[in-house]
Amino acid sequence: MFRFFKLLLLCSATLCAIPSMAEWHYAERAIMGTQVRLQLWHEDGIEAEHLIEEVMTEFHRLDDQLSPYKENSELSLVNRTAGRGNVNISKELTNLIDKSLWFSQLTDGAFDISYATLGKHYDFRQQKQADAQLTDSLLEALNYRHLKLNKKANTLRFGHENTKIDLGGIAKGYAVDRAIEILKQADICCASVSAGGDSRMLGDKQGQPWLVGIRHPREKSKNAAVIPLRDIAISTSGDYERYFIDEQQDRVHHIFNPSTGKPSETSAKDTDKLISVSIIGPRGFDTDPLSTSVFVLGKEKGLALINRLPQFEAVVIDSNRKLFFSRGLENL
């Protein structure tokens, strides 16, 4: 009997020493005005939960610093004071604005974080928009050239007192990259992080590619395309994310054309107009602003831009709901 009991103890100790089986761990939180979703592969459930919390904490930190709706955020402080003179800003905000200005120059102003000058007067939940008089009065202040950034001193001022900025076209892509870096440092092999229309995959899905759906812009429950991806980022901008239909039955959405100060038109009469743009590339920090840029530029100029950029591809849907691809995807 004693020998049998001893054997049982040894077997129990052996079982306890066997590590738990690796599995997928999931989390979803409402942060940065959207749903943040995280999926990672890990053999230790407790450690996986710690990593999930670390990632979500980073998203909250960035939201606290970069939200234009939070009175105490660094971005709100800039918008209140930079029109009157130089404002000291963090190195992180300097890098975000510097990257934004780089894309403004690359796209001849199609990407412009000063769209907030007029964008702040739109409320998509309340179906409110800036009228023609307000648009005309503020259009001069909407220009990325008004942003006077000193990268060495980490200061920013606006050359026009009415200029405002919003990082909505780049912040989520940046946040997704920050999350992936946290997971890389923890030696995670496989993960997926998304924040609204911005996603980035770390590795593959245990030997298989991640299957990323591009939502049909007019049928919410359907995908317009499904793309297999590995270790890469994808960002989608569409006129269906935040919008309302006005009295003239026009779609008023959140992607602004900086040259007009109004949401980009997506009339079915012009096949160059786009209703959805997806950009694939190494980092969300780039794919996020590029998806907005291509949407504003239109099909012809937008695809021409992507075809000039190595490591980037595009899937676009025009106002007639037809799909078009950048050169590297045409034969898929």
mmCIF file of C-alpha atoms in Angstrom:
data_model
loop_
_atom_site.group_PDB
_atom_site.id
_atom_site.type_symbol
_atom_site.label_atom_id
_atom_site.label_comp_id
_atom_site.label_asym_id
_atom_site.label_seq_id
_atom_site.Cartn_x
_atom_site.Cartn_y
_atom_site.Cartn_z
ATOM 1 C CA MET A 1 0.000 0.000 0.000
ATOM 2 C CA PHE A 2 2.805 2.433 0.890
ATOM 3 C CA ARG A 3 4.597 1.753 -2.385
ATOM 4 C CA PHE A 4 1.344 2.354 -4.336
ATOM 5 C CA PHE A 5 0.731 5.663 -2.482
ATOM 6 C CA LYS A 6 4.316 6.748 -3.198
ATOM 7 C CA LEU A 7 3.788 5.975 -6.888
ATOM 8 C CA LEU A 8 0.647 8.101 -6.934
ATOM 9 C CA LEU A 9 2.543 11.024 -5.399
ATOM 10 C CA LEU A 10 5.296 10.715 -7.987
ATOM 11 C CA CYS A 11 2.771 10.630 -10.816
ATOM 12 C CA SER A 12 0.983 13.676 -9.445
ATOM 13 C CA ALA A 13 4.249 15.593 -9.179
ATOM 14 C CA THR A 14 5.097 14.656 -12.751
ATOM 15 C CA LEU A 15 1.726 15.866 -14.025
ATOM 16 C CA CYS A 16 2.130 19.156 -12.179
ATOM 17 C CA ALA A 17 5.489 19.696 -13.828
ATOM 18 C CA ILE A 18 4.046 19.397 -17.345
ATOM 19 C CA PRO A 19 3.512 22.906 -18.758
ATOM 20 C CA SER A 20 -0.002 23.823 -19.828
ATOM 21 C CA MET A 21 -0.754 23.485 -23.508
ATOM 22 C CA ALA A 22 -0.230 26.606 -25.631
ATOM 23 C CA GLU A 23 -3.427 28.212 -26.878
ATOM 24 C CA TRP A 24 -4.889 31.419 -28.277
ATOM 25 C CA HIS A 25 -5.768 34.181 -25.859
ATOM 26 C CA TYR A 26 -8.235 36.908 -26.790
ATOM 27 C CA ALA A 27 -9.211 40.343 -25.516
ATOM 28 C CA GLU A 28 -11.370 43.232 -26.699
ATOM 29 C CA ARG A 29 -11.695 46.708 -25.174
ATOM 30 C CA ALA A 30 -13.285 50.021 -26.174
ATOM 31 C CA ILE A 31 -10.344 52.479 -26.410
ATOM 32 C CA MET A 32 -9.426 55.379 -28.694
ATOM 33 C CA GLY A 33 -13.013 55.682 -29.861
ATOM 34 C CA THR A 34 -13.029 52.179 -31.347
ATOM 35 C CA GLN A 35 -12.780 48.484 -30.502
ATOM 36 C CA VAL A 36 -9.243 47.296 -29.783
ATOM 37 C CA ARG A 37 -8.872 43.570 -30.398
ATOM 38 C CA LEU A 38 -5.920 41.398 -29.442
ATOM 39 C CA GLN A 39 -5.206 37.762 -30.178
ATOM 40 C CA LEU A 40 -1.963 36.050 -29.150
ATOM 41 C CA TRP A 41 -0.505 32.548 -28.861
ATOM 42 C CA HIS A 42 0.988 31.664 -25.493
ATOM 43 C CA GLU A 43 1.592 28.559 -23.362
ATOM 44 C CA ASP A 44 1.111 30.403 -20.053
ATOM 45 C CA GLY A 45 -2.368 31.785 -19.399
ATOM 46 C CA ILE A 46 -1.265 34.066 -16.567
ATOM 47 C CA GLU A 47 1.584 35.563 -18.571
ATOM 48 C CA ALA A 48 -0.770 36.015 -21.529
ATOM 49 C CA GLU A 49 -3.140 38.022 -19.332
ATOM 50 C CA HIS A 50 -0.257 40.203 -18.143
ATOM 51 C CA LEU A 51 0.687 40.935 -21.753
ATOM 52 C CA ILE A 52 -2.905 41.711 -22.658
ATOM 53 C CA GLU A 53 -3.088 44.240 -19.836
ATOM 54 C CA GLU A 54 0.250 45.759 -20.848
ATOM 55 C CA VAL A 55 -0.969 46.232 -24.417
ATOM 56 C CA MET A 56 -4.302 47.711 -23.346
ATOM 57 C CA THR A 57 -2.545 50.031 -20.893
ATOM 58 C CA GLU A 58 -0.440 51.339 -23.770
ATOM 59 C CA PHE A 59 -3.565 52.011 -25.829
ATOM 60 C CA HIS A 60 -5.074 53.911 -22.891
ATOM 61 C CA ARG A 61 -1.866 55.932 -22.474
ATOM 62 C CA LEU A 62 -1.888 56.980 -26.102
ATOM 63 C CA ASP A 63 -5.570 57.824 -25.946
ATOM 64 C CA ASP A 64 -4.953 60.023 -22.894
ATOM 65 C CA GLN A 65 -2.168 61.870 -24.728
ATOM 66 C CA LEU A 66 -3.498 62.096 -28.275
ATOM 67 C CA SER A 67 -7.263 62.418 -27.986
ATOM 68 C CA PRO A 68 -8.661 65.760 -29.209
ATOM 69 C CA TYR A 69 -11.733 65.139 -27.034
ATOM 70 C CA LYS A 70 -9.948 64.877 -23.684
ATOM 71 C CA GLU A 71 -9.350 68.300 -22.195
ATOM 72 C CA ASN A 72 -6.132 67.295 -20.433
ATOM 73 C CA SER A 73 -4.500 65.469 -23.347
ATOM 74 C CA GLU A 74 -1.279 66.803 -24.809
ATOM 75 C CA LEU A 75 -3.008 67.266 -28.161
ATOM 76 C CA SER A 76 -5.780 69.370 -26.621
ATOM 77 C CA LEU A 77 -3.188 71.546 -24.897
ATOM 78 C CA VAL A 78 -1.468 72.102 -28.248
ATOM 79 C CA ASN A 79 -4.737 73.031 -29.943
ATOM 80 C CA ARG A 80 -5.505 75.568 -27.213
ATOM 81 C CA THR A 81 -2.118 77.282 -27.194
ATOM 82 C CA ALA A 82 -0.041 76.695 -30.352
ATOM 83 C CA GLY A 83 -1.936 79.386 -32.256
ATOM 84 C CA ARG A 84 -0.430 81.961 -29.889
ATOM 85 C CA GLY A 85 3.211 80.833 -29.970
ATOM 86 C CA ASN A 86 5.643 77.947 -29.467
ATOM 87 C CA VAL A 87 4.506 75.044 -27.293
ATOM 88 C CA ASN A 88 6.866 72.462 -25.792
ATOM 89 C CA ILE A 89 5.756 68.989 -26.799
ATOM 90 C CA SER A 90 6.912 65.446 -26.067
ATOM 91 C CA LYS A 91 9.357 63.634 -28.312
ATOM 92 C CA GLU A 92 6.602 61.167 -29.141
ATOM 93 C CA LEU A 93 4.241 63.892 -30.349
ATOM 94 C CA THR A 94 7.112 65.472 -32.288
ATOM 95 C CA ASN A 95 7.644 62.176 -34.114
ATOM 96 C CA LEU A 96 3.934 61.791 -34.890
ATOM 97 C CA ILE A 97 3.634 65.318 -36.271
ATOM 98 C CA ASP A 98 6.888 64.983 -38.199
ATOM 99 C CA LYS A 99 5.650 61.789 -39.847
ATOM 100 C CA SER A 100 2.308 63.463 -40.602
ATOM 101 C CA LEU A 101 4.041 66.389 -42.283
ATOM 102 C CA TRP A 102 6.163 63.960 -44.315
ATOM 103 C CA PHE A 103 2.990 62.371 -45.671
ATOM 104 C CA SER A 104 1.498 65.804 -46.335
ATOM 105 C CA GLN A 105 4.459 66.608 -48.552
ATOM 106 C CA LEU A 106 4.442 63.170 -50.211
ATOM 107 C CA THR A 107 0.747 63.488 -51.121
ATOM 108 C CA ASP A 108 0.691 67.197 -52.016
ATOM 109 C CA GLY A 109 -1.539 67.892 -49.036
ATOM 110 C CA ALA A 110 -4.029 65.024 -49.451
ATOM 111 C CA PHE A 111 -3.008 63.962 -45.952
ATOM 112 C CA ASP A 112 -3.282 66.906 -43.575
ATOM 113 C CA ILE A 113 -3.774 66.681 -39.820
ATOM 114 C CA SER A 114 -4.957 70.301 -39.777
ATOM 115 C CA TYR A 115 -8.254 69.043 -41.244
ATOM 116 C CA ALA A 116 -9.452 69.334 -37.637
ATOM 117 C CA THR A 117 -9.726 73.099 -38.211
ATOM 118 C CA LEU A 118 -13.062 72.314 -39.857
ATOM 119 C CA GLY A 119 -13.477 68.693 -38.789
ATOM 120 C CA LYS A 120 -14.043 69.768 -35.179
ATOM 121 C CA HIS A 121 -17.262 71.418 -36.312
ATOM 122 C CA TYR A 122 -18.734 68.098 -37.474
ATOM 123 C CA ASP A 123 -20.685 65.828 -35.118
ATOM 124 C CA PHE A 124 -21.598 62.577 -36.834
ATOM 125 C CA ARG A 125 -23.747 61.333 -33.973
ATOM 126 C CA GLN A 126 -25.791 64.520 -33.954
ATOM 127 C CA GLN A 127 -25.670 64.792 -37.763
ATOM 128 C CA LYS A 128 -24.169 68.271 -37.643
ATOM 129 C CA GLN A 129 -21.767 69.806 -40.146
ATOM 130 C CA ALA A 130 -20.081 73.130 -40.808
ATOM 131 C CA ASP A 131 -22.129 75.402 -43.041
ATOM 132 C CA ALA A 132 -20.747 77.137 -46.139
ATOM 133 C CA GLN A 133 -20.020 80.391 -44.320
ATOM 134 C CA LEU A 134 -17.995 78.716 -41.561
ATOM 135 C CA THR A 135 -16.176 76.547 -44.095
ATOM 136 C CA ASP A 136 -15.163 79.563 -46.158
ATOM 137 C CA SER A 137 -13.994 81.490 -43.095
ATOM 138 C CA LEU A 138 -11.749 78.683 -41.806
ATOM 139 C CA LEU A 139 -10.448 77.173 -45.036
ATOM 140 C CA GLU A 140 -7.338 79.372 -45.044
ATOM 141 C CA ALA A 141 -6.366 78.029 -41.592
ATOM 142 C CA LEU A 142 -6.582 74.436 -42.856
ATOM 143 C CA ASN A 143 -3.098 73.929 -44.246
ATOM 144 C CA TYR A 144 -0.271 71.719 -42.993
ATOM 145 C CA ARG A 145 2.172 74.483 -43.879
ATOM 146 C CA HIS A 146 0.876 76.397 -40.858
ATOM 147 C CA LEU A 147 2.470 73.755 -38.595
ATOM 148 C CA LYS A 148 5.863 75.083 -37.540
ATOM 149 C CA LEU A 149 7.628 72.092 -35.976
ATOM 150 C CA ASN A 150 11.091 72.319 -34.454
ATOM 151 C CA LYS A 151 12.275 68.717 -34.195
ATOM 152 C CA LYS A 152 15.457 69.555 -32.273
ATOM 153 C CA ALA A 153 13.753 71.706 -29.651
ATOM 154 C CA ASN A 154 10.515 69.646 -29.602
ATOM 155 C CA THR A 155 8.317 72.704 -30.057
ATOM 156 C CA LEU A 156 5.304 73.430 -32.226
ATOM 157 C CA ARG A 157 3.396 76.541 -33.164
ATOM 158 C CA PHE A 158 0.626 77.261 -35.631
ATOM 159 C CA GLY A 159 1.142 79.936 -38.237
ATOM 160 C CA HIS A 160 -2.589 80.689 -38.173
ATOM 161 C CA GLU A 161 -4.472 81.347 -34.960
ATOM 162 C CA ASN A 162 -7.481 79.253 -36.040
ATOM 163 C CA THR A 163 -5.539 76.124 -37.030
ATOM 164 C CA LYS A 164 -6.306 72.897 -35.149
ATOM 165 C CA ILE A 165 -4.908 69.392 -35.575
ATOM 166 C CA ASP A 166 -6.197 65.851 -35.150
ATOM 167 C CA LEU A 167 -4.076 62.680 -35.364
ATOM 168 C CA GLY A 168 -7.023 60.420 -36.158
ATOM 169 C CA GLY A 169 -5.439 59.444 -39.472
ATOM 170 C CA ILE A 170 -2.194 58.133 -37.963
ATOM 171 C CA ALA A 171 -2.551 57.546 -34.207
ATOM 172 C CA LYS A 172 -4.291 54.165 -34.340
ATOM 173 C CA GLY A 173 -1.759 52.770 -36.785
ATOM 174 C CA TYR A 174 0.994 53.991 -34.481
ATOM 175 C CA ALA A 175 -0.747 52.450 -31.459
ATOM 176 C CA VAL A 176 -1.022 49.076 -33.194
ATOM 177 C CA ASP A 177 2.719 49.197 -33.903
ATOM 178 C CA ARG A 178 3.442 49.990 -30.248
ATOM 179 C CA ALA A 179 1.372 46.973 -29.215
ATOM 180 C CA ILE A 180 3.276 44.693 -31.579
ATOM 181 C CA GLU A 181 6.588 45.943 -30.167
ATOM 182 C CA ILE A 182 5.442 45.026 -26.650
ATOM 183 C CA LEU A 183 4.603 41.506 -27.839
ATOM 184 C CA LYS A 184 7.891 41.177 -29.741
ATOM 185 C CA GLN A 185 9.863 42.078 -26.628
ATOM 186 C CA ALA A 186 8.026 39.292 -24.797
ATOM 187 C CA ASP A 187 9.097 36.797 -27.523
ATOM 188 C CA ILE A 188 5.539 36.219 -28.733
ATOM 189 C CA CYS A 189 5.652 34.378 -32.039
ATOM 190 C CA CYS A 190 2.126 34.897 -33.297
ATOM 191 C CA ALA A 191 -0.391 37.657 -32.624
ATOM 192 C CA SER A 192 -2.880 40.001 -34.203
ATOM 193 C CA VAL A 193 -3.754 43.494 -32.964
ATOM 194 C CA SER A 194 -6.458 45.720 -34.431
ATOM 195 C CA ALA A 195 -7.906 49.119 -33.599
ATOM 196 C CA GLY A 196 -10.818 50.001 -35.830
ATOM 197 C CA GLY A 197 -9.587 49.896 -39.417
ATOM 198 C CA ASP A 198 -5.935 49.365 -38.489
ATOM 199 C CA SER A 199 -4.444 45.915 -37.939
ATOM 200 C CA ARG A 200 -1.020 44.378 -37.686
ATOM 201 C CA MET A 201 -0.060 40.738 -37.581
ATOM 202 C CA LEU A 202 2.985 39.332 -35.789
ATOM 203 C CA GLY A 203 4.152 36.161 -37.502
ATOM 204 C CA ASP A 204 1.489 33.877 -38.906
ATOM 205 C CA LYS A 205 -1.431 31.957 -37.438
ATOM 206 C CA GLN A 206 0.464 28.856 -36.324
ATOM 207 C CA GLY A 207 1.680 27.882 -39.763
ATOM 208 C CA GLN A 208 -1.205 29.391 -41.693
ATOM 209 C CA PRO A 209 -1.644 32.961 -42.943
ATOM 210 C CA TRP A 210 -3.984 35.343 -41.197
ATOM 211 C CA LEU A 211 -7.128 35.738 -43.301
ATOM 212 C CA VAL A 212 -8.035 39.432 -43.164
ATOM 213 C CA GLY A 213 -11.410 40.462 -44.491
ATOM 214 C CA ILE A 214 -11.972 43.809 -46.200
ATOM 215 C CA ARG A 215 -15.493 44.817 -45.319
ATOM 216 C CA HIS A 216 -17.980 45.455 -48.100
ATOM 217 C CA PRO A 217 -18.555 49.221 -47.856
ATOM 218 C CA ARG A 218 -22.299 48.971 -48.468
ATOM 219 C CA GLU A 219 -23.164 45.576 -46.934
ATOM 220 C CA LYS A 220 -21.920 45.400 -43.356
ATOM 221 C CA SER A 221 -22.257 41.634 -42.974
ATOM 222 C CA LYS A 222 -20.192 40.842 -46.082
ATOM 223 C CA ASN A 223 -16.555 41.031 -47.083
ATOM 224 C CA ALA A 224 -15.545 42.555 -50.400
ATOM 225 C CA ALA A 225 -12.293 40.573 -50.293
ATOM 226 C CA VAL A 226 -10.322 38.267 -47.991
ATOM 227 C CA ILE A 227 -6.528 38.526 -48.099
ATOM 228 C CA PRO A 228 -3.987 36.064 -46.607
ATOM 229 C CA LEU A 229 -1.304 37.972 -44.691
ATOM 230 C CA ARG A 230 1.768 37.250 -42.581
ATOM 231 C CA ASP A 231 3.819 39.568 -40.357
ATOM 232 C CA ILE A 232 2.474 42.779 -41.866
ATOM 233 C CA ALA A 233 0.056 45.674 -41.319
ATOM 234 C CA ILE A 234 -3.151 46.626 -43.087
ATOM 235 C CA SER A 235 -5.231 49.784 -42.737
ATOM 236 C CA THR A 236 -8.657 50.473 -44.226
ATOM 237 C CA SER A 237 -10.375 53.825 -44.660
ATOM 238 C CA GLY A 238 -13.961 54.009 -45.863
ATOM 239 C CA ASP A 239 -16.889 56.387 -46.084
ATOM 240 C CA TYR A 240 -18.999 53.942 -44.050
ATOM 241 C CA GLU A 241 -17.124 54.176 -40.737
ATOM 242 C CA ARG A 242 -18.575 57.464 -39.432
ATOM 243 C CA TYR A 243 -21.182 59.184 -41.541
ATOM 244 C CA PHE A 244 -24.734 60.417 -41.889
ATOM 245 C CA ILE A 245 -27.046 61.169 -44.807
ATOM 246 C CA ASP A 246 -27.951 64.861 -45.053
ATOM 247 C CA GLU A 247 -31.120 66.518 -46.329
ATOM 248 C CA GLN A 248 -29.840 66.395 -49.914
ATOM 249 C CA GLN A 249 -29.308 62.623 -49.517
ATOM 250 C CA ASP A 250 -25.551 63.074 -49.677
ATOM 251 C CA ARG A 251 -23.259 60.933 -47.554
ATOM 252 C CA VAL A 252 -21.371 63.129 -45.061
ATOM 253 C CA HIS A 253 -18.419 61.132 -43.721
ATOM 254 C CA HIS A 254 -15.288 61.640 -41.632
ATOM 255 C CA ILE A 255 -12.557 61.603 -44.313
ATOM 256 C CA PHE A 256 -11.897 65.231 -45.241
ATOM 257 C CA ASN A 257 -10.465 66.644 -48.425
ATOM 258 C CA PRO A 258 -8.075 69.333 -47.152
ATOM 259 C CA SER A 259 -8.410 71.369 -50.360
ATOM 260 C CA THR A 260 -12.153 71.891 -49.836
ATOM 261 C CA GLY A 261 -12.433 71.572 -46.055
ATOM 262 C CA LYS A 262 -15.307 69.140 -46.604
ATOM 263 C CA PRO A 263 -15.652 65.349 -46.578
ATOM 264 C CA SER A 264 -14.351 63.838 -49.818
ATOM 265 C CA GLU A 265 -17.162 63.409 -52.309
ATOM 266 C CA THR A 266 -18.050 59.848 -53.286
ATOM 267 C CA SER A 267 -20.600 60.405 -56.026
ATOM 268 C CA ALA A 268 -21.303 57.412 -58.274
ATOM 269 C CA LYS A 269 -21.046 59.792 -61.247
ATOM 270 C CA ASP A 270 -17.255 59.868 -60.960
ATOM 271 C CA THR A 271 -15.546 56.475 -61.098
ATOM 272 C CA ASP A 272 -12.284 57.975 -59.816
ATOM 273 C CA LYS A 273 -13.941 58.524 -56.432
ATOM 274 C CA LEU A 274 -13.385 55.829 -53.815
ATOM 275 C CA ILE A 275 -15.549 54.473 -51.024
ATOM 276 C CA SER A 276 -12.988 52.104 -49.463
ATOM 277 C CA VAL A 277 -9.189 51.946 -49.441
ATOM 278 C CA SER A 278 -7.007 49.255 -47.854
ATOM 279 C CA ILE A 279 -3.230 49.638 -47.707
ATOM 280 C CA ILE A 280 -0.862 46.760 -46.891
ATOM 281 C CA GLY A 281 2.660 47.454 -45.669
ATOM 282 C CA PRO A 282 5.255 46.802 -42.944
ATOM 283 C CA ARG A 283 3.938 49.242 -40.295
ATOM 284 C CA GLY A 284 0.626 50.763 -39.280
ATOM 285 C CA PHE A 285 2.467 54.058 -38.792
ATOM 286 C CA ASP A 286 2.591 54.192 -42.619
ATOM 287 C CA THR A 287 -0.447 52.219 -43.783
ATOM 288 C CA ASP A 288 -2.825 54.303 -41.652
ATOM 289 C CA PRO A 289 -1.998 57.714 -43.209
ATOM 290 C CA LEU A 290 -1.618 56.142 -46.660
ATOM 291 C CA SER A 291 -5.152 54.737 -46.622
ATOM 292 C CA THR A 292 -6.526 58.214 -45.895
ATOM 293 C CA SER A 293 -4.279 59.762 -48.535
ATOM 294 C CA VAL A 294 -5.327 57.374 -51.296
ATOM 295 C CA PHE A 295 -8.998 57.860 -50.419
ATOM 296 C CA VAL A 296 -8.625 61.621 -50.904
ATOM 297 C CA LEU A 297 -6.449 61.344 -54.017
ATOM 298 C CA GLY A 298 -8.872 59.054 -55.817
ATOM 299 C CA LYS A 299 -8.354 55.849 -57.758
ATOM 300 C CA GLU A 300 -5.969 57.024 -60.476
ATOM 301 C CA LYS A 301 -3.607 59.199 -58.412
ATOM 302 C CA GLY A 302 -3.925 56.995 -55.338
ATOM 303 C CA LEU A 303 -2.944 53.746 -57.066
ATOM 304 C CA ALA A 304 -0.150 55.566 -58.916
ATOM 305 C CA LEU A 305 1.227 56.684 -55.550
ATOM 306 C CA ILE A 306 1.175 53.166 -54.077
ATOM 307 C CA ASN A 307 2.765 51.720 -57.214
ATOM 308 C CA ARG A 308 5.694 54.088 -56.660
ATOM 309 C CA LEU A 309 6.203 52.993 -53.048
ATOM 310 C CA PRO A 310 8.133 49.746 -52.473
ATOM 311 C CA GLN A 311 6.703 47.347 -49.862
ATOM 312 C CA PHE A 312 3.154 48.755 -50.116
ATOM 313 C CA GLU A 313 0.049 47.425 -51.867
ATOM 314 C CA ALA A 314 -3.526 48.663 -52.139
ATOM 315 C CA VAL A 315 -7.044 47.329 -52.578
ATOM 316 C CA VAL A 316 -9.550 50.043 -53.468
ATOM 317 C CA ILE A 317 -13.282 50.082 -54.173
ATOM 318 C CA ASP A 318 -14.697 52.844 -56.334
ATOM 319 C CA SER A 319 -18.095 54.503 -56.135
ATOM 320 C CA ASN A 320 -19.516 51.858 -58.492
ATOM 321 C CA ARG A 321 -18.427 49.170 -56.012
ATOM 322 C CA LYS A 322 -15.723 47.756 -58.267
ATOM 323 C CA LEU A 323 -12.444 46.449 -56.838
ATOM 324 C CA PHE A 324 -9.060 47.605 -58.100
ATOM 325 C CA PHE A 325 -5.579 46.507 -57.011
ATOM 326 C CA SER A 326 -2.096 47.949 -56.975
ATOM 327 C CA ARG A 327 0.425 46.393 -59.320
ATOM 328 C CA GLY A 328 1.762 43.793 -56.884
ATOM 329 C CA LEU A 329 -1.697 42.337 -56.223
ATOM 330 C CA GLU A 330 -3.106 42.326 -59.744
ATOM 331 C CA ASN A 331 -2.226 38.679 -60.423
ATOM 332 C CA LEU A 332 -3.454 37.264 -57.127
#
